[in-house]
Short mmCIF file of C-alpha atoms in Angstrom, two decimals:
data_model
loop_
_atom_site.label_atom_id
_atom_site.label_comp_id
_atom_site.label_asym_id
_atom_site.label_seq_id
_atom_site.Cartn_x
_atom_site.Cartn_y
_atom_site.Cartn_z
CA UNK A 1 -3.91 -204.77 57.53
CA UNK A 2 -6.99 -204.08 59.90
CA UNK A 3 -6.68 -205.77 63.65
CA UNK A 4 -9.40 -208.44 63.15
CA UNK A 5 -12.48 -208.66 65.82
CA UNK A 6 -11.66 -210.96 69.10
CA UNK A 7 -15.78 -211.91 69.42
CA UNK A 8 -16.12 -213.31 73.07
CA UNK A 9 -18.91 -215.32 74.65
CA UNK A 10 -21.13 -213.64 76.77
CA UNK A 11 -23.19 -216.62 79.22
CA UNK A 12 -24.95 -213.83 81.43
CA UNK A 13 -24.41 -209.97 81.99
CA UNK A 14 -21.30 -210.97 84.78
CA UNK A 15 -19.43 -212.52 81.96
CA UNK A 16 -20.39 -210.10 79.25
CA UNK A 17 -18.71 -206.96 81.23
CA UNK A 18 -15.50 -209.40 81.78
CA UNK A 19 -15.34 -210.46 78.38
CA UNK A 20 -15.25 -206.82 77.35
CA UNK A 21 -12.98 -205.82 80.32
CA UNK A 22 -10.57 -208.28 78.90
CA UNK A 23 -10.47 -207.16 75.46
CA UNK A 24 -13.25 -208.48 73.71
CA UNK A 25 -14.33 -206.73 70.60
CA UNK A 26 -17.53 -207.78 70.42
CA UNK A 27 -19.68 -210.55 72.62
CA UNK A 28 -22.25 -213.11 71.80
CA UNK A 29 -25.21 -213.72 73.64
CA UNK A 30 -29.22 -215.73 73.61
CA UNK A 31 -32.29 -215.05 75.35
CA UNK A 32 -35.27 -217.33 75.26
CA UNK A 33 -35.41 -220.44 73.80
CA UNK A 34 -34.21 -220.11 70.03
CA UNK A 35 -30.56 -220.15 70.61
CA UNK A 36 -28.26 -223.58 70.70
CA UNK A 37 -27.19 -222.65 74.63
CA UNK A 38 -30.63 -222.76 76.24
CA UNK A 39 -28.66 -223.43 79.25
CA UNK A 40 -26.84 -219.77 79.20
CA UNK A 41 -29.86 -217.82 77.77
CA UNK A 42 -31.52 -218.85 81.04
CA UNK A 43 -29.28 -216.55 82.67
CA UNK A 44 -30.38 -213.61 81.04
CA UNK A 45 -33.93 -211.82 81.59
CA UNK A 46 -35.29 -209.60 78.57
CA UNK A 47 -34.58 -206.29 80.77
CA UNK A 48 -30.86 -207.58 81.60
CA UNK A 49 -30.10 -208.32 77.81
CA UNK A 50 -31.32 -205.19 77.17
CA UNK A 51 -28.61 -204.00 80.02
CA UNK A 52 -25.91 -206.38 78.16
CA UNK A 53 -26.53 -204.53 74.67
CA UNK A 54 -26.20 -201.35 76.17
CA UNK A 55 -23.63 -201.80 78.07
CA UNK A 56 -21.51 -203.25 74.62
CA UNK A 57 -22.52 -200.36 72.86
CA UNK A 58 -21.18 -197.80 76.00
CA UNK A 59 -17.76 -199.63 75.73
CA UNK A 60 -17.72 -199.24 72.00
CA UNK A 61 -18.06 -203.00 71.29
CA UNK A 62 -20.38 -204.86 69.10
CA UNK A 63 -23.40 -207.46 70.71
CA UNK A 64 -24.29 -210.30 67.89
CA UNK A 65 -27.57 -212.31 68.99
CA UNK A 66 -27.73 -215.81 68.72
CA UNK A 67 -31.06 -217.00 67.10
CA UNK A 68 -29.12 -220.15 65.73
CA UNK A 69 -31.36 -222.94 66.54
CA UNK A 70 -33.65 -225.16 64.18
CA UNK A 71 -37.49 -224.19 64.63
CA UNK A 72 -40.25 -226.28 63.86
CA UNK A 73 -43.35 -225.10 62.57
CA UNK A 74 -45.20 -224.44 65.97
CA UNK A 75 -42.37 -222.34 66.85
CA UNK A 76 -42.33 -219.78 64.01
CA UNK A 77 -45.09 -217.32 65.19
CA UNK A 78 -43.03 -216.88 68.48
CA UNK A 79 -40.21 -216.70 66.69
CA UNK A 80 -41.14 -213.66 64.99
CA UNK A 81 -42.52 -211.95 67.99
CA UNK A 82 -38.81 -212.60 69.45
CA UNK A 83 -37.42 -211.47 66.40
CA UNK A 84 -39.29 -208.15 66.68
CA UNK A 85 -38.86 -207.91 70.44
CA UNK A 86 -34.81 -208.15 70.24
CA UNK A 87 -34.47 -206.13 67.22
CA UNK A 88 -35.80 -202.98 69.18
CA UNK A 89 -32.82 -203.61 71.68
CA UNK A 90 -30.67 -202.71 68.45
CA UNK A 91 -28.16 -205.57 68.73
CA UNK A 92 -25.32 -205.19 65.75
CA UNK A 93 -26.28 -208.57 64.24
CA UNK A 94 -28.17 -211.61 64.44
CA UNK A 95 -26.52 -215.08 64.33
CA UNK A 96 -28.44 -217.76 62.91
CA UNK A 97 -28.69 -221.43 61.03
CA UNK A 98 -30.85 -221.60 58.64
CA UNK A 99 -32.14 -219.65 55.43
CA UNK A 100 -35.76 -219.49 56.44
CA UNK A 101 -34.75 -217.84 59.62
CA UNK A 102 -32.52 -215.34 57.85
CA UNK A 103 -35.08 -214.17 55.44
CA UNK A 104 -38.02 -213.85 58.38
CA UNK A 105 -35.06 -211.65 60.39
CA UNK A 106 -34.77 -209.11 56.96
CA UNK A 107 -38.21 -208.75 56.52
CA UNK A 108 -38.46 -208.04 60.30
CA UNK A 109 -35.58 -206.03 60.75
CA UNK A 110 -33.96 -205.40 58.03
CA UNK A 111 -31.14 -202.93 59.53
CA UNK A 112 -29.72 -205.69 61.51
CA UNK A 113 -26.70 -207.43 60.08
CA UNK A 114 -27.49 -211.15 59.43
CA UNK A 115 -24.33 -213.32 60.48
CA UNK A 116 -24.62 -217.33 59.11
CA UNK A 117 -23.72 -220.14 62.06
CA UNK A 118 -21.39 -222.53 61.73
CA UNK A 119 -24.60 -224.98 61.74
CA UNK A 120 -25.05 -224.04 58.73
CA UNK A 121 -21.55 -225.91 57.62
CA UNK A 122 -20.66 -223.54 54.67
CA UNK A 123 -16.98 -225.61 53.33
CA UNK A 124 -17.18 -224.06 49.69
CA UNK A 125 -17.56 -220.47 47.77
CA UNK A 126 -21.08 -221.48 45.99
CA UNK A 127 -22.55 -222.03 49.12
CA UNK A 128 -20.68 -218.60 50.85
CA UNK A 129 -21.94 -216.56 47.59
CA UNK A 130 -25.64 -218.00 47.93
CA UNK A 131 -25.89 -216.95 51.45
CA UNK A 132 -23.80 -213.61 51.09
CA UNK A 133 -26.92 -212.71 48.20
CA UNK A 134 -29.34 -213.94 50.57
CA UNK A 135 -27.85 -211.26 52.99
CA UNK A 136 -25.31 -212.43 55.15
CA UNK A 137 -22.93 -209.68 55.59
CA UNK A 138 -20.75 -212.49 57.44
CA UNK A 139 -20.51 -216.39 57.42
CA UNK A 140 -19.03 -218.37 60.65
CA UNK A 141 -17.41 -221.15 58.75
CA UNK A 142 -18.01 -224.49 59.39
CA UNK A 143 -15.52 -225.91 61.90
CA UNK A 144 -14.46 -228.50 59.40
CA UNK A 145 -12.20 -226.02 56.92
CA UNK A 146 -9.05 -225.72 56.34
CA UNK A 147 -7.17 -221.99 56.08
CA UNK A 148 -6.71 -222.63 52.56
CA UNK A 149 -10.12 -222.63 51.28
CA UNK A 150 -10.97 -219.83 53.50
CA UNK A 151 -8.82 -217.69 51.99
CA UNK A 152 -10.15 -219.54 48.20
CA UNK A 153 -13.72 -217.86 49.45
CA UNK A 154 -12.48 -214.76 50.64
CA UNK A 155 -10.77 -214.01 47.11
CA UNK A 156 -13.94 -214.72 45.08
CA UNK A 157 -16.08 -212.86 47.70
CA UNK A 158 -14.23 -210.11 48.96
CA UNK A 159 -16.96 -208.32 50.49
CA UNK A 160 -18.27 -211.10 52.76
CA UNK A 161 -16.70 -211.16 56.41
CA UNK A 162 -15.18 -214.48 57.48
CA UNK A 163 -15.22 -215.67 61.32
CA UNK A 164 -13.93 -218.76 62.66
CA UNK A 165 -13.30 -220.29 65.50
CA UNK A 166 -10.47 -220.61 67.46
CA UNK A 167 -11.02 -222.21 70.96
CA UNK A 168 -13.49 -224.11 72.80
CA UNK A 169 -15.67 -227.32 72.68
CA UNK A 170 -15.65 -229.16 69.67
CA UNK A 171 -18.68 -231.51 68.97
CA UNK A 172 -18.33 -235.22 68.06
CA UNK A 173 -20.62 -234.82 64.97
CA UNK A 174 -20.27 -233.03 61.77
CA UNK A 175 -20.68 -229.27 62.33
CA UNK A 176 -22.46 -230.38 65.65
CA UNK A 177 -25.69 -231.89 63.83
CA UNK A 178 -25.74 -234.62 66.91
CA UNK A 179 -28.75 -237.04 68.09
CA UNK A 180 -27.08 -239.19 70.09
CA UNK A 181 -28.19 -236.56 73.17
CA UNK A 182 -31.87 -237.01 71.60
CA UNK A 183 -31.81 -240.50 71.36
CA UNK A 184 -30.49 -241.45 75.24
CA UNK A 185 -31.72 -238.43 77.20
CA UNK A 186 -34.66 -236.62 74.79
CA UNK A 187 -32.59 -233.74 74.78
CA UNK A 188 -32.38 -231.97 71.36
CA UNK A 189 -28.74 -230.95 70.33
CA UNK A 190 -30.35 -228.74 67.59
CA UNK A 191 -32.99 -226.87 69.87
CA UNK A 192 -30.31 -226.14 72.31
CA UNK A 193 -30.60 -228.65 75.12
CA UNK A 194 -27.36 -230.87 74.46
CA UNK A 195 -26.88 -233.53 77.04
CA UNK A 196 -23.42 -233.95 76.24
CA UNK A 197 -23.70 -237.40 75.33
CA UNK A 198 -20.48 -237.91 73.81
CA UNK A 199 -18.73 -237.14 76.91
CA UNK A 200 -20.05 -240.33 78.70
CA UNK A 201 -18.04 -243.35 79.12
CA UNK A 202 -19.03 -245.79 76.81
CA UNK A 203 -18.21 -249.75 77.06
CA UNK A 204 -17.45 -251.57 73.71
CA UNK A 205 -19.42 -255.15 72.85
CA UNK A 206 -19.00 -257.54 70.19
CA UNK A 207 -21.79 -259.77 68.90
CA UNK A 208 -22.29 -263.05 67.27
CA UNK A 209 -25.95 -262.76 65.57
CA UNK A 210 -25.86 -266.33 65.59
CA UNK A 211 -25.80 -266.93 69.21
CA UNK A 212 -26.48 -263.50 71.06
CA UNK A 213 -23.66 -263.96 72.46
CA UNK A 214 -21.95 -260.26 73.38
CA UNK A 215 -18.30 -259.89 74.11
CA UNK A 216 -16.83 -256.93 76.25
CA UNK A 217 -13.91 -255.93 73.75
CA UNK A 218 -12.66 -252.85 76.15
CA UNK A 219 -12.11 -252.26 80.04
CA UNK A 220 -10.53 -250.27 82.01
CA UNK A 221 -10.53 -249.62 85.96
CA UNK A 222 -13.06 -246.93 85.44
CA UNK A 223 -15.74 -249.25 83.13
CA UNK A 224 -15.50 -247.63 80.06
CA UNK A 225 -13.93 -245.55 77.36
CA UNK A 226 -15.00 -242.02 76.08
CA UNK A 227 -14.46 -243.03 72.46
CA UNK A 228 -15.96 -240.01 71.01
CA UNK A 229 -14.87 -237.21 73.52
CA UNK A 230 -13.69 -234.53 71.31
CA UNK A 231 -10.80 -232.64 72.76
CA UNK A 232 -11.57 -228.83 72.84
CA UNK A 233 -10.09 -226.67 70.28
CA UNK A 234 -7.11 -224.25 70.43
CA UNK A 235 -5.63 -222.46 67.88
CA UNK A 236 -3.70 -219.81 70.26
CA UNK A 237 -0.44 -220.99 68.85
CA UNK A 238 -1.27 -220.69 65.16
CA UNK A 239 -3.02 -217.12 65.28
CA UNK A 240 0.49 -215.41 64.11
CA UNK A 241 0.08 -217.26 60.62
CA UNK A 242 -3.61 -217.09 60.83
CA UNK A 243 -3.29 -212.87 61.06
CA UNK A 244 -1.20 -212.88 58.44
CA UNK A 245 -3.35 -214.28 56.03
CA UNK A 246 -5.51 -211.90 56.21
CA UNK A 247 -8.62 -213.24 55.84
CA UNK A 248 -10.32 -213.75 58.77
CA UNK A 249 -12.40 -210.70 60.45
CA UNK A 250 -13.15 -212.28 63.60
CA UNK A 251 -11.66 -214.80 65.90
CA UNK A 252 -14.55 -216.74 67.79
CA UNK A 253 -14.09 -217.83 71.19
CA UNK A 254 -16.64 -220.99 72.40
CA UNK A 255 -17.97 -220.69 76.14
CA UNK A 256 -21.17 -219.25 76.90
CA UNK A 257 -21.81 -221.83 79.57
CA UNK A 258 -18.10 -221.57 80.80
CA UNK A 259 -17.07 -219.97 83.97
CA UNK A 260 -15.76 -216.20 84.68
CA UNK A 261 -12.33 -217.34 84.69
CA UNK A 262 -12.21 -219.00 81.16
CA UNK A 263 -14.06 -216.12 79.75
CA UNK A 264 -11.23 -213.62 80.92
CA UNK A 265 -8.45 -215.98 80.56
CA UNK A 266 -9.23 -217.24 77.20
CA UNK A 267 -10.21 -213.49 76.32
CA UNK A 268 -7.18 -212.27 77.50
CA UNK A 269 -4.65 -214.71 75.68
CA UNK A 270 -6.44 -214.61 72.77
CA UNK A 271 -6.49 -210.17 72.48
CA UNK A 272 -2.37 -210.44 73.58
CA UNK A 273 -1.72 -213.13 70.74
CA UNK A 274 -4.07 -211.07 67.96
CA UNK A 275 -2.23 -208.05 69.12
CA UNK A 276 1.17 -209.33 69.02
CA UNK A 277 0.76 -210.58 65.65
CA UNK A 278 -0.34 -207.82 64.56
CA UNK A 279 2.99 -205.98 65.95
CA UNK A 280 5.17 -208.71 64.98
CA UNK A 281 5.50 -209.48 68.76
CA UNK A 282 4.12 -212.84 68.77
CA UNK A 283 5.40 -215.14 71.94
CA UNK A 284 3.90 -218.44 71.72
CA UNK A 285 4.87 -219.88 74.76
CA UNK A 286 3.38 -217.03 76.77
CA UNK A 287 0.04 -217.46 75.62
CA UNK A 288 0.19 -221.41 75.57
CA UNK A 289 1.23 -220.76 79.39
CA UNK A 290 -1.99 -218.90 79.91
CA UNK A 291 -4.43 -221.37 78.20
CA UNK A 292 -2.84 -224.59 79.68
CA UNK A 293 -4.36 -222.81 83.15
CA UNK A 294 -8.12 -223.99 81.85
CA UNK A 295 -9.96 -226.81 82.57
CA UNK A 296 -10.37 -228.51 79.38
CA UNK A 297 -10.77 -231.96 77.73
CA UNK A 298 -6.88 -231.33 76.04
CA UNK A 299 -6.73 -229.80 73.09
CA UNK A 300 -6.33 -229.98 69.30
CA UNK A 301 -5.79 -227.58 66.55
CA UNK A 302 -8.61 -228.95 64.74
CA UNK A 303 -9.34 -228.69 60.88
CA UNK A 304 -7.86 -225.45 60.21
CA UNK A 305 -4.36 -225.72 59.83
CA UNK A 306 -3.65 -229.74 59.38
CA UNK A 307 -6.30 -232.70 58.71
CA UNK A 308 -7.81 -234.89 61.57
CA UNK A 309 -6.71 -238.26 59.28
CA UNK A 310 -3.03 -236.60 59.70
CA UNK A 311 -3.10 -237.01 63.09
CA UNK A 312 -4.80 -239.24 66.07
CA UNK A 313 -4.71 -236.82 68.76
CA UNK A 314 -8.10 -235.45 68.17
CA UNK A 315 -10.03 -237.38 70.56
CA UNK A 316 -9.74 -237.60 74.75
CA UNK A 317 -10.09 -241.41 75.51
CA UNK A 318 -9.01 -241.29 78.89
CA UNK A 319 -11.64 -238.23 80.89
CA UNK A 320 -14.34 -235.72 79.97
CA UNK A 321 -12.72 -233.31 82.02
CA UNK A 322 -8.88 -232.29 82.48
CA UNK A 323 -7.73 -229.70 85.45
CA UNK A 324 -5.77 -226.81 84.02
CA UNK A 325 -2.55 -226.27 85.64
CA UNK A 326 -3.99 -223.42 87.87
CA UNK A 327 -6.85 -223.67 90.09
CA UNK A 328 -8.69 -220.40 90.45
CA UNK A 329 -8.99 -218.98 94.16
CA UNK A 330 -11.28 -216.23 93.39
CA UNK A 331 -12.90 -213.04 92.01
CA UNK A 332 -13.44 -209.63 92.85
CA UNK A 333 -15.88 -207.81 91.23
CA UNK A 334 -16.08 -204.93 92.22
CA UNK A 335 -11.91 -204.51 92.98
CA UNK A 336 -12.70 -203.93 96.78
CA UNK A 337 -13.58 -207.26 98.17
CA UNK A 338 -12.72 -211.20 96.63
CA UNK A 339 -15.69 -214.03 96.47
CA UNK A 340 -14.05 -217.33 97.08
CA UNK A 341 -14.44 -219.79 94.91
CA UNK A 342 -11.92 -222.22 96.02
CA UNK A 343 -10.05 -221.78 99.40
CA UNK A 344 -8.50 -218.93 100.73
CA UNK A 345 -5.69 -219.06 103.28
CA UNK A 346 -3.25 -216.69 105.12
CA UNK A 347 0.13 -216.44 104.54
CA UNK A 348 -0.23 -217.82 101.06
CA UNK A 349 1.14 -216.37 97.69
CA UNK A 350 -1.82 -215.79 94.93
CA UNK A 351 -1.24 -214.54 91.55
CA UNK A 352 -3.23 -211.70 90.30
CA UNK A 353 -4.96 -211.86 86.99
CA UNK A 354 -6.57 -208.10 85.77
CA UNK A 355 -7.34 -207.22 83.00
CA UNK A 356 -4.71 -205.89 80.35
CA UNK A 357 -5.10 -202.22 80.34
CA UNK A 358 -5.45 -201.93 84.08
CA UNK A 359 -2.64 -201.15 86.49
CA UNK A 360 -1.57 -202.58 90.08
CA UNK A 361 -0.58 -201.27 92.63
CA UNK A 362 1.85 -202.59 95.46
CA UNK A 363 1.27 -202.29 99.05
CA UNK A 364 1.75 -203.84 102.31
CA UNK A 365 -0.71 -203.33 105.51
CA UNK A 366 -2.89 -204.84 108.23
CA UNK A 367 -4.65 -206.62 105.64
CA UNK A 368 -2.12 -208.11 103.24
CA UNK A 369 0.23 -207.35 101.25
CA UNK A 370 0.57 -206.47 96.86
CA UNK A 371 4.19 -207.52 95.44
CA UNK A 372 5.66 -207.69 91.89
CA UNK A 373 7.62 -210.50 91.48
CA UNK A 374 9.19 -211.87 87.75
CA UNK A 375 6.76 -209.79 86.03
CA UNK A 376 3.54 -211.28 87.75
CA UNK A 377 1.59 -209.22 90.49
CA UNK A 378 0.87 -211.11 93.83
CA UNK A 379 -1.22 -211.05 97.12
CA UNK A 380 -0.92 -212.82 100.19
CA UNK A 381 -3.35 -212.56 103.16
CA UNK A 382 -2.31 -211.34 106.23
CA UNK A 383 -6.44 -211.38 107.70
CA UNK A 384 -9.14 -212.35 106.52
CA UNK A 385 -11.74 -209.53 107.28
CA UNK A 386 -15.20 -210.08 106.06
CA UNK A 387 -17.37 -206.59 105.03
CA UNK A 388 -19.37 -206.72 108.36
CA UNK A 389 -16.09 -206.94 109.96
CA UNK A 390 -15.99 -211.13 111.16
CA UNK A 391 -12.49 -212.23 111.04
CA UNK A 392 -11.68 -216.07 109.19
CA UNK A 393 -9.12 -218.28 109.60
CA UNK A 394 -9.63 -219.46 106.15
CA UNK A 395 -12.85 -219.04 103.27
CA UNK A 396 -13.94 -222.12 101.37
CA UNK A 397 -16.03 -221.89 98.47
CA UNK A 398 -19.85 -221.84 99.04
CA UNK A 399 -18.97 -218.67 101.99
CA UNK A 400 -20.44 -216.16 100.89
CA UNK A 401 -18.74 -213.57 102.39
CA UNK A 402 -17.10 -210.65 100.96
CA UNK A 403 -13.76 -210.29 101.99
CA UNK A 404 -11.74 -206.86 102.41
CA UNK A 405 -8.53 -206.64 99.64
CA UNK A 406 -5.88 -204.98 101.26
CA UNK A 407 -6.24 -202.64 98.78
CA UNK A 408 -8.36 -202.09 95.64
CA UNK A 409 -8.15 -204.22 92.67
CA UNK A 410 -9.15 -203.69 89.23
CA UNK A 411 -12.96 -204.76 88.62
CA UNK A 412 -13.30 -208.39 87.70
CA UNK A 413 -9.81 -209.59 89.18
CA UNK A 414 -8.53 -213.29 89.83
CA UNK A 415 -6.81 -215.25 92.36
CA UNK A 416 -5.38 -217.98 91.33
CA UNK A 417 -2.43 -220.68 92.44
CA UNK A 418 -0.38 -223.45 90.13
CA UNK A 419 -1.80 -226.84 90.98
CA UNK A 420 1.17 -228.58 92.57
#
């Protein structure tokens, strides 16, 4: 059985090189305005997504452009010139929504692998065959299938690729086709400018058409509910059974608008679980332990293995936003010096998150000290010591100075301490 494809999300060049660093297979990326995460493909330039691409490519992994949004007809005639523009950057596919935009990309550039969206809500094999003709070498499925019928389509069409998702946001609406975030705030779920409407606490009313009279039917302390605050997805403990199937050729991690940390935690959890299937190693609780460090909204398995009516633990009614039970201190890019993004003390135990394949060392000078303890790698201050050489008592986030690791790290490296 092959190792399926851990595809990562890739918000600007910083978080494409840790995705990959973690273990990513392949990343996922927009520029301009024709993606659904207008907010992320803001981060990248047309000469730095050109960097990202090559970059993937020097690490052996796979770049897939989104181009998933839904034009109008003012937008087409840019739309191609984008289409022709990334397409001489040689990504390894295109990702997008709709059949119109998937035959424009073939005539364009018709070397470039043509992956279908998940906005595109493919549940059945007629509609999977239809696009695989069309030319979709692979089909994100919608959200809203179960494992069975995945594996119904990949029988009958054995030569299409199947990816899914397996963590992250999950939108309120069907398959995300939303316009509550149009309706309150003009912002256009389906052109990429989601306002996250469904996040907002919402207060309940009651009216008698007769009168006009309008009764408050919920409170709480706060002034509202978040009755349709989807709880992000998760499927980290149900990859063992999801590997054996068989089926599924890439695992699809949501985030391009997340931080650094989620990208290489979630990354990293996710390429130990695939792997450890794959092995018959698989430890659930360790990689639960891992993902429980993320902010999130809770989390659900979803469609894929059990039925929302089954359950009624698929929405967050209490907060939009949960703390993780770690809170992360900071990062060091380059392995030599750590950017706070929290607060930085001496004399206090961090863990030390690398990536997989890199090694730590232990040591203990001037500057700190490196220990192994239970299997986890940890670093306590003994100075702070900026790069110009100004000494701290303590680094809040916002500081932007660099300050000196007692000794050097592996690129793209975490702080981070249990929230007590």
């Amino acid at each position: 059985m092959t190792t399926p494809e851990l595809l990562s999300p890739a918000g600007n060049l910083t978080k494409l090189k840790i995705a990959i660093e973690y273990g990513a297979d392949a990343v996922y990326a927009s520029v301009a305005s024709f993606s659904l995460r207008t907010r992320s493909a803001r981060e990248f330039s047309l000469e730095t997504f050109k960097e990202g691409i090559d970059y993937a490519h020097s690490k052996g992994k796979k770049f897939y452009v989104t181009i998933n949004a839904f034009p109008f007809n003012g937008q087409i005639e840019p739309l191609k010139r984008h289409l022709q523009t990334i397409s001489q950057m040689k990504p390894d596919a295109f990702l997008i929504s709709t059949p119109g935009v998937m035959s424009l990309a073939k005539q364009i550039a018709p070397e470039i692998d043509v992956h279908l969206s998940t906005q595109a809500n493919v549940m059945n094999y007629l509609d999977a065959k239809i696009y695989h003709d069309m030319g979709a070498s692979r089909i994100v499925v919608a959200r809203e299938m179960n494992l069975k019928d995945v594996i119904k389509i990949k029988e009958l069409i054995p030569t299409l690729e199947i990816e899914i998702f397996v963590h992250g946001s999950m939108c309120f609406a069907y398959s995300g086709r939303c316009l509550v975030s149009a309706v309150q705030s003009g912002r256009m779920s389906n052109r990429g400018s989601c306002a996250n409407d469904c996040r907002f606490k919402y207060e309940l009313y009651a009216k008698n058409p007769e009168s006009g009279t309008l009764f408050r039917l919920e409170e709480d302390p706060e002034g509202g509910t978040h009755v349709m605050n989807a709880k992000d997805l998760s499927l980290i403990s149900h990859i063992n059974d999801i590997v054996k199937s068989g089926v599924i050729d890439s695992y699809k991690i949501e985030g391009r608008t997340k931080s650094e940390y989620y990208v290489a935690c979630a990354t990293r959890a996710y390429r130990m679980a695939i792997d450890d299937a794959m092995t018959g190693k698989f430890q659930q609780e360790k990689y639960e332990y891992e993902i429980a460090t993320l902010k999130s909204r809770g989390y659900t398995d979803g469609y894929l293995v059990s039925r929302p009516f089954e359950r009624i633990d698929t929405q967050n009614h209490t907060s939009s936003l949960e703390e993780g039970t770690h809170q992360v201190h900071a990062i060091s890019e380059d392995g030599e010096y750590i950017k706070c993004k929290y607060k930085i003390t001496p004399n206090q135990a961090y863990e030390i998150v690398a990536p997989l394949d890199k090694s730590i060392k232990t040591c203990d000078n001037e500057i700190g000290k490196i220990y192994n303890e239970n299997g986890k790698f940890w670093l306590e201050f003994k100075r702070l010591v900026s790069k110009k050489g100004k000494v701290f008592d303590e680094i809040h986030s916002g500081n932007e100075n660099e300050i000196k690791l007692p000794i050097n790290l592996p690129k793209f490296s975490f702080l981070r301490k249990e929230n007590l």
